[in-house]
Coordinates of C-alpha atoms in Angstrom, one line a residue:
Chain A
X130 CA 21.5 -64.2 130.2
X131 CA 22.2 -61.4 132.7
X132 CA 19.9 -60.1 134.6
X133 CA 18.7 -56.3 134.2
X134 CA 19.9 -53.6 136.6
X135 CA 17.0 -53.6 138.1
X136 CA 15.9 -57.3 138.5
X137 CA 18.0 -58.2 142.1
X138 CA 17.0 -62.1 141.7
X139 CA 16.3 -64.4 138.9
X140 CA 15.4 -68.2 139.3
X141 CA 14.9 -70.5 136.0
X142 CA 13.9 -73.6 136.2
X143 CA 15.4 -74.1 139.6
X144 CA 15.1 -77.6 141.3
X145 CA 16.5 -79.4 144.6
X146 CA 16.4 -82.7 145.5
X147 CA 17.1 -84.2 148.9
X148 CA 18.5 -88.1 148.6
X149 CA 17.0 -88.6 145.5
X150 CA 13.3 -86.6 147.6
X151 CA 12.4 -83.8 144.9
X152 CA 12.1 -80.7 147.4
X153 CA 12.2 -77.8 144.7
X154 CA 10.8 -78.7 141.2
X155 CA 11.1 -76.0 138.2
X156 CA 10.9 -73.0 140.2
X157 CA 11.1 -69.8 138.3
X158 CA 11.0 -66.1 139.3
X159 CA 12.4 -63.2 139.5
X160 CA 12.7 -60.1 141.7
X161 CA 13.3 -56.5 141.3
X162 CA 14.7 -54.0 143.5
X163 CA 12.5 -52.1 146.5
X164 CA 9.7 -55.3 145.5
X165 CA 8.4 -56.9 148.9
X166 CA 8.0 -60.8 147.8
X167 CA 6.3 -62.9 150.1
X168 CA 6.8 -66.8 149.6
X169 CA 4.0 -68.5 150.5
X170 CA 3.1 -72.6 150.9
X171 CA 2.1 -74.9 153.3
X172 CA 4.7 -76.2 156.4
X173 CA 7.1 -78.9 154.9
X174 CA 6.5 -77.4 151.2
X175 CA 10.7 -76.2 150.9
X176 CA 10.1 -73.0 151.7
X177 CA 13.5 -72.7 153.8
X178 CA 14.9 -74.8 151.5
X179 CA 14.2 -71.9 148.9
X180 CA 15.4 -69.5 150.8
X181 CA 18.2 -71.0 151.7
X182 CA 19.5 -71.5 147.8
X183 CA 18.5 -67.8 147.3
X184 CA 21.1 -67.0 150.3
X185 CA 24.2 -69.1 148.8
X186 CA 23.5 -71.2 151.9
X187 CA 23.0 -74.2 149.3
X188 CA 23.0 -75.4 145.7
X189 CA 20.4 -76.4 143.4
X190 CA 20.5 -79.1 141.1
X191 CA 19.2 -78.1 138.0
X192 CA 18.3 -74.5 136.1
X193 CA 19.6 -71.1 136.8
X194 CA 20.3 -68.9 139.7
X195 CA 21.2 -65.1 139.8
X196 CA 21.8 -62.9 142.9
X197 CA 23.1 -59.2 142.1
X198 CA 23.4 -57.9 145.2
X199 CA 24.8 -59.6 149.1
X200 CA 21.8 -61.4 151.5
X201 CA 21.4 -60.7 154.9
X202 CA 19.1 -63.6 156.4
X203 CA 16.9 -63.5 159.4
X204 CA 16.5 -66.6 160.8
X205 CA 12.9 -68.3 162.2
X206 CA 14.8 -70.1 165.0
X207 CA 16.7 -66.8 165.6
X208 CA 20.1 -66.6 164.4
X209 CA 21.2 -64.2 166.9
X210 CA 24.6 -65.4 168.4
X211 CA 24.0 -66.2 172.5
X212 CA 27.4 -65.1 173.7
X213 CA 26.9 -61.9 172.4
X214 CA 25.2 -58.8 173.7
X215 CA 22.9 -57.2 171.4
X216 CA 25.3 -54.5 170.3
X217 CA 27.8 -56.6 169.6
X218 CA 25.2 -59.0 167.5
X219 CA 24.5 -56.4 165.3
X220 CA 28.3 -54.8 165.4
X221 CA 28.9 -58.0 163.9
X222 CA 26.6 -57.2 160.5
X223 CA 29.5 -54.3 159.8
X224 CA 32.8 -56.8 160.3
X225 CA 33.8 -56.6 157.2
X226 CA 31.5 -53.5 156.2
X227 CA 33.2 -51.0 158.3
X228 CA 36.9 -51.2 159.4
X229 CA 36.7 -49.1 162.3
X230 CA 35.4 -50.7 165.8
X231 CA 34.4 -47.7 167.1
X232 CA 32.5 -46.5 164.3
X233 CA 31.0 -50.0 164.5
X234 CA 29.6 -49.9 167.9
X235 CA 28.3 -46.2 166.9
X236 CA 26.2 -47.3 164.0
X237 CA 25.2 -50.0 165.6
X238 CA 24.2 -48.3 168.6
X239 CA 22.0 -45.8 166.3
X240 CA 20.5 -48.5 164.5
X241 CA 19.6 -50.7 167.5
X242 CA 18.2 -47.1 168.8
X243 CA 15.9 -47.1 165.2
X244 CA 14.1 -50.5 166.1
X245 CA 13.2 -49.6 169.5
X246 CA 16.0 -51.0 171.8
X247 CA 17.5 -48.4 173.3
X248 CA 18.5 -49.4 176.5
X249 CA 18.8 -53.4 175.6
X250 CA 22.7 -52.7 174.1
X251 CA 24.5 -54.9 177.1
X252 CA 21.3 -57.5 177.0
X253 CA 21.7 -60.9 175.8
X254 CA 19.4 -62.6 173.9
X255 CA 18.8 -65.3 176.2
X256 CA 17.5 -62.6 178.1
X257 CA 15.1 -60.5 175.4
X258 CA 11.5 -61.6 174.7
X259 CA 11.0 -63.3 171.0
X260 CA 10.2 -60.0 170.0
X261 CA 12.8 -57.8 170.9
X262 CA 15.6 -61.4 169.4
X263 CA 13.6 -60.3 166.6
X264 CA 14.2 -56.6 166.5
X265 CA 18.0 -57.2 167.4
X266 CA 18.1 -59.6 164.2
X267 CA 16.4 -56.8 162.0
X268 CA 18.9 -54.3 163.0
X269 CA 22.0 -56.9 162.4
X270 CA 20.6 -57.4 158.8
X271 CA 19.4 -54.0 158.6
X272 CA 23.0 -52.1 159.7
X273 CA 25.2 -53.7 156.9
X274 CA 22.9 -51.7 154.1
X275 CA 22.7 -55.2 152.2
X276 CA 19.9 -54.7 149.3
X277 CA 18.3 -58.4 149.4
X278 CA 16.7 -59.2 152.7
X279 CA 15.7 -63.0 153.6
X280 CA 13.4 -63.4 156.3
X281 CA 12.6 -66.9 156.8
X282 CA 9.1 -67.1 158.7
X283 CA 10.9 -64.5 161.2
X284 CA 7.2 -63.9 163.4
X285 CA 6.1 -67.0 163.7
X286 CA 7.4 -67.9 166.7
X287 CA 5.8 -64.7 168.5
X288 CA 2.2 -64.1 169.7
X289 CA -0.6 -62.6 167.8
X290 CA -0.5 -59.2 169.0
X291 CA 3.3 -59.3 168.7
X292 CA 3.5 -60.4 165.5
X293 CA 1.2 -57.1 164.7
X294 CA 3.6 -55.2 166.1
X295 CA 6.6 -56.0 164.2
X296 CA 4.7 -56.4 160.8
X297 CA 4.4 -52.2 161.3
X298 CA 7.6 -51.8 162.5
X299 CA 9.3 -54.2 159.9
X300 CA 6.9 -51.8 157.3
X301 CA 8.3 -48.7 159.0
X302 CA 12.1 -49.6 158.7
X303 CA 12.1 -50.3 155.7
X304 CA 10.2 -47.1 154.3
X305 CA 13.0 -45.2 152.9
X306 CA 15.1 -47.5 152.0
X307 CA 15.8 -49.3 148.7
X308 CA 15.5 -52.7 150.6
X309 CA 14.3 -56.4 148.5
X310 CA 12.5 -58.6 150.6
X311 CA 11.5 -62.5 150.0
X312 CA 9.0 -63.0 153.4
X313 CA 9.1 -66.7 153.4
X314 CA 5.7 -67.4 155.6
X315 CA 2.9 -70.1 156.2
X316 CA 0.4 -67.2 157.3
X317 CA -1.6 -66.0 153.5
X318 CA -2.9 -63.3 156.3
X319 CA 0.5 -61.6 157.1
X320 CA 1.8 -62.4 153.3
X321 CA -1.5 -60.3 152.0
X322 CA -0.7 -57.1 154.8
X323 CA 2.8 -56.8 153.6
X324 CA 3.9 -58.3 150.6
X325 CA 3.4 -56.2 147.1
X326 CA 3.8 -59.2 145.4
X327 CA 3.0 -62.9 146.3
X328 CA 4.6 -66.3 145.2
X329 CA 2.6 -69.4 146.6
X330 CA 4.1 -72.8 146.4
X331 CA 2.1 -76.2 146.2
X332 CA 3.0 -79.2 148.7
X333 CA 6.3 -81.1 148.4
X334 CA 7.8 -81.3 145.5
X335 CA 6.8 -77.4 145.5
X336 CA 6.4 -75.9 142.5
X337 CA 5.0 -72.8 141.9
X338 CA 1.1 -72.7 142.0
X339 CA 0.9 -69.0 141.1
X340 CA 1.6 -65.3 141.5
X341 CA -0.3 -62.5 142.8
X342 CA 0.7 -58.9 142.4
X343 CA -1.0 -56.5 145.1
X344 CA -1.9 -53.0 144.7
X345 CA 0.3 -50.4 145.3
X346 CA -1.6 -49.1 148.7
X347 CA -0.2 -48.1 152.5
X348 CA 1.5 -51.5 154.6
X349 CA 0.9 -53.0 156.5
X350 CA -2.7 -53.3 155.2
X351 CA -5.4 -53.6 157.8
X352 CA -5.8 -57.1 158.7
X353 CA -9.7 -56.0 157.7
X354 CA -9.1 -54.4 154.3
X355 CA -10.6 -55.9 151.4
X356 CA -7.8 -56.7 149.8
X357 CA -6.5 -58.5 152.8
X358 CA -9.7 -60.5 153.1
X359 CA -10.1 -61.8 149.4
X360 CA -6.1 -62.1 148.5
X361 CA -6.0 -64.5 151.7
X362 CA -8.8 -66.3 150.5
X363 CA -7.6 -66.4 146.8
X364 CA -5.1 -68.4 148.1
X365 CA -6.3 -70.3 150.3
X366 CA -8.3 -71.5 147.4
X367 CA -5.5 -72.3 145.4
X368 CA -4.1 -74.5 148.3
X369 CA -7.4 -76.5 148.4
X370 CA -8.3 -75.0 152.0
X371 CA -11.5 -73.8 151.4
X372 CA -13.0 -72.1 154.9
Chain B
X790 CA 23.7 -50.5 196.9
X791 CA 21.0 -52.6 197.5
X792 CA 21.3 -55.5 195.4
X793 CA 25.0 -55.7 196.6
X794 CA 23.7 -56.0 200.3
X795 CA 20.9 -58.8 199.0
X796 CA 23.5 -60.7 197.2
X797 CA 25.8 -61.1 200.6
X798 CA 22.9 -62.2 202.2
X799 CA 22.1 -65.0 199.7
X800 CA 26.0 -65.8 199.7
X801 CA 25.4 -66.6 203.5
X802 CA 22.2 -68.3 203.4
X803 CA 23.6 -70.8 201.2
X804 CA 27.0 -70.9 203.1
X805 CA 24.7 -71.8 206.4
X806 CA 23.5 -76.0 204.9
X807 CA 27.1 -76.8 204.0
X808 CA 28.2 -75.6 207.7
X809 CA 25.6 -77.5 209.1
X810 CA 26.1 -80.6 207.5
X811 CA 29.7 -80.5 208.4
X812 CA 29.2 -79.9 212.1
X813 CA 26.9 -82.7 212.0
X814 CA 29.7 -85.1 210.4
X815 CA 31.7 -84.4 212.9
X816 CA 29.5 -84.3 215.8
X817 CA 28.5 -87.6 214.7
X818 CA 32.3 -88.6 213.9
X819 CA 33.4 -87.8 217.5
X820 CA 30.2 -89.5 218.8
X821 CA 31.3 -93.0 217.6
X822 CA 34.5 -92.3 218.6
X823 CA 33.3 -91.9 222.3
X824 CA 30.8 -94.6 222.4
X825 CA 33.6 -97.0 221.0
X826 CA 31.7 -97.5 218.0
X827 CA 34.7 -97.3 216.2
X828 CA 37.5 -98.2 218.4
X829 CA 40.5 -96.1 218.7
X830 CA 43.1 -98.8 216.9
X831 CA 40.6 -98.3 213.5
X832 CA 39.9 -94.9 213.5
X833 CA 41.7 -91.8 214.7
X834 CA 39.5 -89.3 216.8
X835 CA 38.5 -85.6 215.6
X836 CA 41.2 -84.5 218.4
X837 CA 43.8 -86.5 217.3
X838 CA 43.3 -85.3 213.4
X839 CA 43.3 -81.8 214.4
X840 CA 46.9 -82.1 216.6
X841 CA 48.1 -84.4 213.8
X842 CA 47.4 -81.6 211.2
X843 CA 48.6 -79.1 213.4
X844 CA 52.0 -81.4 213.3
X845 CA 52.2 -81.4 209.4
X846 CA 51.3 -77.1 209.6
X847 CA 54.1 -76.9 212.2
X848 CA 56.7 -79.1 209.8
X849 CA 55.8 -77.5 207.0
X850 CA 55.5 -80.9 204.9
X851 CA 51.7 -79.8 204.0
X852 CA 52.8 -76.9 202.2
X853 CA 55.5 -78.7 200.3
X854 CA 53.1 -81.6 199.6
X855 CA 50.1 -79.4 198.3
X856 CA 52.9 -77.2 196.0
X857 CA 54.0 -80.6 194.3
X858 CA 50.4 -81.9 194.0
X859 CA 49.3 -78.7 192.3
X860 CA 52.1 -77.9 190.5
X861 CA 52.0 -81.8 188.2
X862 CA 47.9 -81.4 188.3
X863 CA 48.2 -78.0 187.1
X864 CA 50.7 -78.6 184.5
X865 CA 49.6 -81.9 183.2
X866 CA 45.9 -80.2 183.4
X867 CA 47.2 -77.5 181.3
X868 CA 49.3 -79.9 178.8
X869 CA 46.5 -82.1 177.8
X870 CA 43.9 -78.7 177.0
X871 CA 46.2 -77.7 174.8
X872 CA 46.4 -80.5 173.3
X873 CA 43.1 -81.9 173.1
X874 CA 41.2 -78.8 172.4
X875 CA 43.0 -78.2 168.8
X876 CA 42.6 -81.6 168.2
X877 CA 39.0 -82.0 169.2
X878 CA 37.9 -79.1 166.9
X879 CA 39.5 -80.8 164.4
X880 CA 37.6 -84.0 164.6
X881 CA 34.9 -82.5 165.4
X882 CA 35.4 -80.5 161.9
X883 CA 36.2 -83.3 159.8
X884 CA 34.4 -87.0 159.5
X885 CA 38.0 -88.2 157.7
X886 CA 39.5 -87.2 160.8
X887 CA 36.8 -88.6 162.9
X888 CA 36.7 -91.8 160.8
X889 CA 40.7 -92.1 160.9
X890 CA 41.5 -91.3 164.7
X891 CA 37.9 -92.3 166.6
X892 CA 38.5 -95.4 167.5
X893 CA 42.8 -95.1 168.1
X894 CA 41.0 -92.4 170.7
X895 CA 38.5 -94.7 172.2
X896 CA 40.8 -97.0 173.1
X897 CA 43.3 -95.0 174.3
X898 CA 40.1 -93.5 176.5
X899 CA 39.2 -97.2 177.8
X900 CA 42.7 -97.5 179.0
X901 CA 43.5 -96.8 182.9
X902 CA 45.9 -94.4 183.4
X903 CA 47.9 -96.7 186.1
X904 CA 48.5 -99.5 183.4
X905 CA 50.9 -96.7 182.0
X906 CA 53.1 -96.4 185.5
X907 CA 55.7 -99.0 184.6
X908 CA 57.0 -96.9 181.1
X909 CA 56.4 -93.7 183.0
X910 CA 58.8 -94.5 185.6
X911 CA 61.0 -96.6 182.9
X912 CA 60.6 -93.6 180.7
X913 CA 60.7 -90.5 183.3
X914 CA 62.0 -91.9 186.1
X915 CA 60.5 -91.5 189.9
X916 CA 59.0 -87.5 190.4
X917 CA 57.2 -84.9 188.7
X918 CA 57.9 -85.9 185.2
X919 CA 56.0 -89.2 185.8
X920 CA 53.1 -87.8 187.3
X921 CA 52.2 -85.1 185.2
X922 CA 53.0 -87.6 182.4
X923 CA 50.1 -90.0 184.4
X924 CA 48.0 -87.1 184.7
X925 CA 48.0 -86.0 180.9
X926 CA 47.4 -89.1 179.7
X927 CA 44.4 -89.7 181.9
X928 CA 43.1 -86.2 180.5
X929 CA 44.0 -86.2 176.9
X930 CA 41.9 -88.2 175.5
X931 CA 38.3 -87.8 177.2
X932 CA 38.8 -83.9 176.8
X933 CA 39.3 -84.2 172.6
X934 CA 36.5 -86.4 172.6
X935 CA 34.1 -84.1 174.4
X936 CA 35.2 -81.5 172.6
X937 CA 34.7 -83.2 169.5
X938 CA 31.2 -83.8 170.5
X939 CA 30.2 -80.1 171.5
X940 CA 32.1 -79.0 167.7
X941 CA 29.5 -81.5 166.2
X942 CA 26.5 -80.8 167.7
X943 CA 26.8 -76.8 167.4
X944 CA 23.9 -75.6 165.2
X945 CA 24.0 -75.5 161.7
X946 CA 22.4 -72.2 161.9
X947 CA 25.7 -70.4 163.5
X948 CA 27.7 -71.5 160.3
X949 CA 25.3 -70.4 158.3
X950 CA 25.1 -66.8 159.9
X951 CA 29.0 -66.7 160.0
X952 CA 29.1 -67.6 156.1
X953 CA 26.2 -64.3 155.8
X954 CA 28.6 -62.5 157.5
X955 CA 31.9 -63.3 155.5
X956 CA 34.0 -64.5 158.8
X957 CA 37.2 -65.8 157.6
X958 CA 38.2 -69.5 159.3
X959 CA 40.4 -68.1 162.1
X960 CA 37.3 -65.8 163.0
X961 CA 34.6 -68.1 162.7
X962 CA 36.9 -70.0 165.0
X963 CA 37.4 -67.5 167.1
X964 CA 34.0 -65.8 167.2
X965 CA 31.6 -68.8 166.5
X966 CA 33.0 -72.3 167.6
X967 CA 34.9 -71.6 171.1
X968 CA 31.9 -69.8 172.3
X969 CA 29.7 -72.1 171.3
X970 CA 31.2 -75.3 173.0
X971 CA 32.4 -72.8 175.9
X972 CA 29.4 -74.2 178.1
X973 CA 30.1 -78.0 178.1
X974 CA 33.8 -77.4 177.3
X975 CA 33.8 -75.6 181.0
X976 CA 31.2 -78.4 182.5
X977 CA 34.5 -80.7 180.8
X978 CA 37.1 -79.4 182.0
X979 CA 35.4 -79.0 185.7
X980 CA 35.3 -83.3 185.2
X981 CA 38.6 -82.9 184.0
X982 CA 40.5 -81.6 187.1
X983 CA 38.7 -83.7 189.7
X984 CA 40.0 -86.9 187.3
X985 CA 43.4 -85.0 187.3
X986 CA 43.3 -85.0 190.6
X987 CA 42.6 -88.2 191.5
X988 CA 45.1 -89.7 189.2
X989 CA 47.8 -87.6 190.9
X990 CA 46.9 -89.1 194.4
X991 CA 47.4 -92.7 192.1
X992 CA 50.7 -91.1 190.3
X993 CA 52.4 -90.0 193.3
X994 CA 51.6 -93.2 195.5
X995 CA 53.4 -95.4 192.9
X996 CA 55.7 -93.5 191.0
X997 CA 56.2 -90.2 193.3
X998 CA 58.8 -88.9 195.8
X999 CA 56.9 -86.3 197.2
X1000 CA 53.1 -84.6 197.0
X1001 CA 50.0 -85.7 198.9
X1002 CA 49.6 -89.0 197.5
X1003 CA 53.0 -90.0 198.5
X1004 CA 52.4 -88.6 201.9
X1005 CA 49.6 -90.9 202.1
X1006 CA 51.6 -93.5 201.1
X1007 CA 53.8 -92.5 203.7
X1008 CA 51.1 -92.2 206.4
X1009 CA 50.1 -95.5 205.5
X1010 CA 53.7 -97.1 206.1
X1011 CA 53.9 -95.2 209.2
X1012 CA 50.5 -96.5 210.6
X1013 CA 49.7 -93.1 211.2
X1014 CA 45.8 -92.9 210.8
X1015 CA 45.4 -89.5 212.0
X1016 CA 47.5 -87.9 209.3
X1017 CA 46.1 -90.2 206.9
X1018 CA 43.0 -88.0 207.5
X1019 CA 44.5 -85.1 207.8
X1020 CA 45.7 -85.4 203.9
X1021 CA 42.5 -87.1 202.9
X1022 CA 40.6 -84.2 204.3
X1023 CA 43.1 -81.8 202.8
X1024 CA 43.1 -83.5 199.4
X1025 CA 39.1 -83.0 199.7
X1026 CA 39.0 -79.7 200.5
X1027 CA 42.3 -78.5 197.8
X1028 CA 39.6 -80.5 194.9
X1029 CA 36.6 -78.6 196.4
X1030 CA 38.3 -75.4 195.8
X1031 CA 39.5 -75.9 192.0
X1032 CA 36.2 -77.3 191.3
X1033 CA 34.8 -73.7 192.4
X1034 CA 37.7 -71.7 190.8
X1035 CA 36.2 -73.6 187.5
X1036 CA 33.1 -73.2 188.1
X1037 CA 33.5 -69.4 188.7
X1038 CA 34.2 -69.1 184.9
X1039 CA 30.6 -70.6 184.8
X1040 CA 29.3 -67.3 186.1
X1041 CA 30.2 -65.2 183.0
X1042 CA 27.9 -63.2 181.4
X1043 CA 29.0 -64.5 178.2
X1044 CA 28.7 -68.3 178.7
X1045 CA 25.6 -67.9 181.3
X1046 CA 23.2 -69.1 178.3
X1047 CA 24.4 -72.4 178.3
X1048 CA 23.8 -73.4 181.5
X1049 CA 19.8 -71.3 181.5
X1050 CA 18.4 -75.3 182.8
X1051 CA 21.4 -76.0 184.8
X1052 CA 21.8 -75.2 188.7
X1053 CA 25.6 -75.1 189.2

């Protein structure tokens, strides 16, 4: 069955074992184009794993996969290359994109310029704070105009206020653009200001536990919104973590 | 202009312990020398090194020695990179390869150069050829191994974000693995020279006509202590300074994360 023009992803009955370890047990979904997905499950669930079968990193085992468009991933442990400056990071998201080197560096320039780091282009990211790795990342994945975006967890590793920070930004780069998003994350908080629609996933073998479709509103949502407050607590309830 | 002037200043500061510590040595040196502590018949005196290398200057043997010595550490250097660094990416690529070759390469590791000087001679007679031969082999095989090891433990992740970004093989090559085993690679290759080096002092004492180790050799023959110091000090100094040349590459921008922990 193929999917529809505008369905971007489709999983059926997808599985994944790990030495003979079910990791991924009849998972089935699909995504359409400009939806903001958030994957959501407890640490160790296969959330990465997940992600990485949706990015062609990995195979399942079982049951059907569809992708209709290229991924661009952005990694939790930063996938940023370290011998590279931070223009020629995300230069590297139009190698095979854009033939000319110059016109390369020149969109890349402009798009490092759109997430806020002007002045970082001859940086390293050995020596950017977690938060600007992060914006770097988001303009490699951003620059190549790919329509499926993975971010696996990409804020985790960043501070509260931080983290904020780039849920607006991340919110504000994507505004006019046609973008997909899966937001694999641990935090129901972040997945409930961003997402428009939410998977969550039970504990190892993950299946899923259920779906949750926001209203169409401004994002980020205020971390104090109503809809913030109960959607976080909805599931928390469904992952037995009653506070 | 500044941060130029500051950076000359540190350069200084850290030139001034080394300086110190080898005034000291030979304060010391001359010292023992005066109270007898080491008597004359043992040990030549800090005057009697310095006329002695002003001797070898004045010849001109030094120069010829030091061009044969760097020229078979140089080129036997140069041999086995070339060598070992395709063929450590490949093992380090491949478990067949690893599983096949690993142990042939181990072995060949365990085994001291020296215990090859009766085919080198036998098979490249007395001079250069049999040294650089020496040399190679002593480098070879410890350089594919570590280079092996640096393929294998590159992150996962960098594959994965060179697959994302459809590199072909030669560019992931190019643009993923050398930069990411360029840190220890250099670390390797400065271990690599000093070995080199050594084994050329070896090479040339058994299986040399000319270069510093043979003018050791020589020294030695001649009983003449005082230019046996002069070479050692000279062989020293000529290690010192290709160590630094190596470690210089250290200092580029684009391999400085690799070494964020390490004081060079």
């Amino acid at each position: 069955m193929k999917p529809d023009t505008t369905t971007m992803l489709r999983l059926e009955n997808v599985s994944r074992s790990y030495s003979g370890r079910q990791v991924l047990q009849n998972i089935s979904f699909s995504v359409n184009a400009g939806e903001f997905v958030a994957v959501v499950g407890p640490s160790g669930c296969g959330k990465t794993t997940l992600l990485r079968l949706l990015g062609g990193h990995e195979t399942h085992d079982t049951g059907t996969l569809e992708r209709c468009a290229h991924t661009r991933t952005i990694y939790q442990q930063g996938g940023l290359l370290p011998w590279k400056t931070a223009l020629e990071n995300v230069a590297m998201g139009l190698l095979h994109i854009e033939k000319s080197n110059g016109k390369r560096i020149t969109l890349a320039n402009e798009m490092l310029g759109s997430v806020g780091m002007d002045g970082y282009q001859e940086s390293y990211p050995h020596q950017l704070s977690g938060g600007m790795r992060q914006r770097v990342e988001l303009a490699r994945a951003l620059v190549s105009g790919s329509e499926i975006l993975l971010m696996d967890e990409p804020f985790s590793a960043l501070d509260f206020l931080t983290r904020l920070k780039m849920r607006s930004e991340l919110i504000r780069l994507l505004k006019d653009k046609e973008q997909t998003v899966i937001f694999v994350t641990h935090d129901v908080e972040e997945a409930a200001q961003l997402a428009t629609r939410i998977i969550l996933l039970t504990r190892r073998p993950a299946a899923i536990a259920c779906e949750i479709t926001l209203p169409e509103m401004e994002r980020p949502r205020s971390l104090s919104h109503p809809v913030v407050i109960d959607t976080a607590e909805k599931m928390l309830n469904v992952l037995g973590m009653h506070v | 202009m500044l941060p130029d002037k500051n950076s000359a200043q540190t350069a200084w500061k850290n030139c001034i312990p080394p300086v110190l510590v080898f005034l000291a040595a030979l304060g010391a040196w001359q010292i023992l020398m005066s109270q007898h502590v080491l008597p004359p018949s043992m040990f030549p005196t800090p005057r009697q090194v310095a006329k002695g290398f002003g001797e070898e200057m004045h010849s001109g043997r030094l120069y010829t020695d030091i061009i044969a010595s760097l020229w078979r550490v140089v080129v036997g250097f140069t041999l086995s990179v070339l060598v070992a660094l395709p063929a450590g990416i490949a093992l380090g690529q491949s478990s067949l390869l690893r599983s096949a070759f690993m142990p042939a390469l181990n072995f060949l590791r365990c085994l001291s150069p020296l215990a090859w000087i009766g085919f080198a001679i036998l098979w490249f007679g007395v001079g250069d050829n049999s040294a650089i031969f020496l040399i190679f082999l002593s480098l070879v095989f410890p350089i594919a191994l570590s280079v092996s090891t640096a393929v294998l433990s590159i992150p996962p992740l960098y594959y994965r974000v060179a697959k994302e970004l459809g590199l072909s093989q030669w560019e992931k090559l190019n643009q993923v693995i050398l930069p990411a085993i360029m840190p220890g690679l250099i670390t390797t290759l400065r271990v690599a020279m000093g070995v080199g080096w050594l084994v050329v002092v070896a090479a040339e004492m058994t299986a040399g006509n000319s270069g510093l180790g043979f003018a050791i050799y020589d020294d030695r023959n001649a009983l003449r202590q005082d230019l046996l110091v002069v070479h050692m000090i000279v062989i020293g100094i000529i290690g010192l300074l290709l160590d630094r040349m190596l470690a210089g590459i250290a200092s580029m921008p684009s391999v400085q994360w690799g070494y964020q922990q390490t004081n060079l």
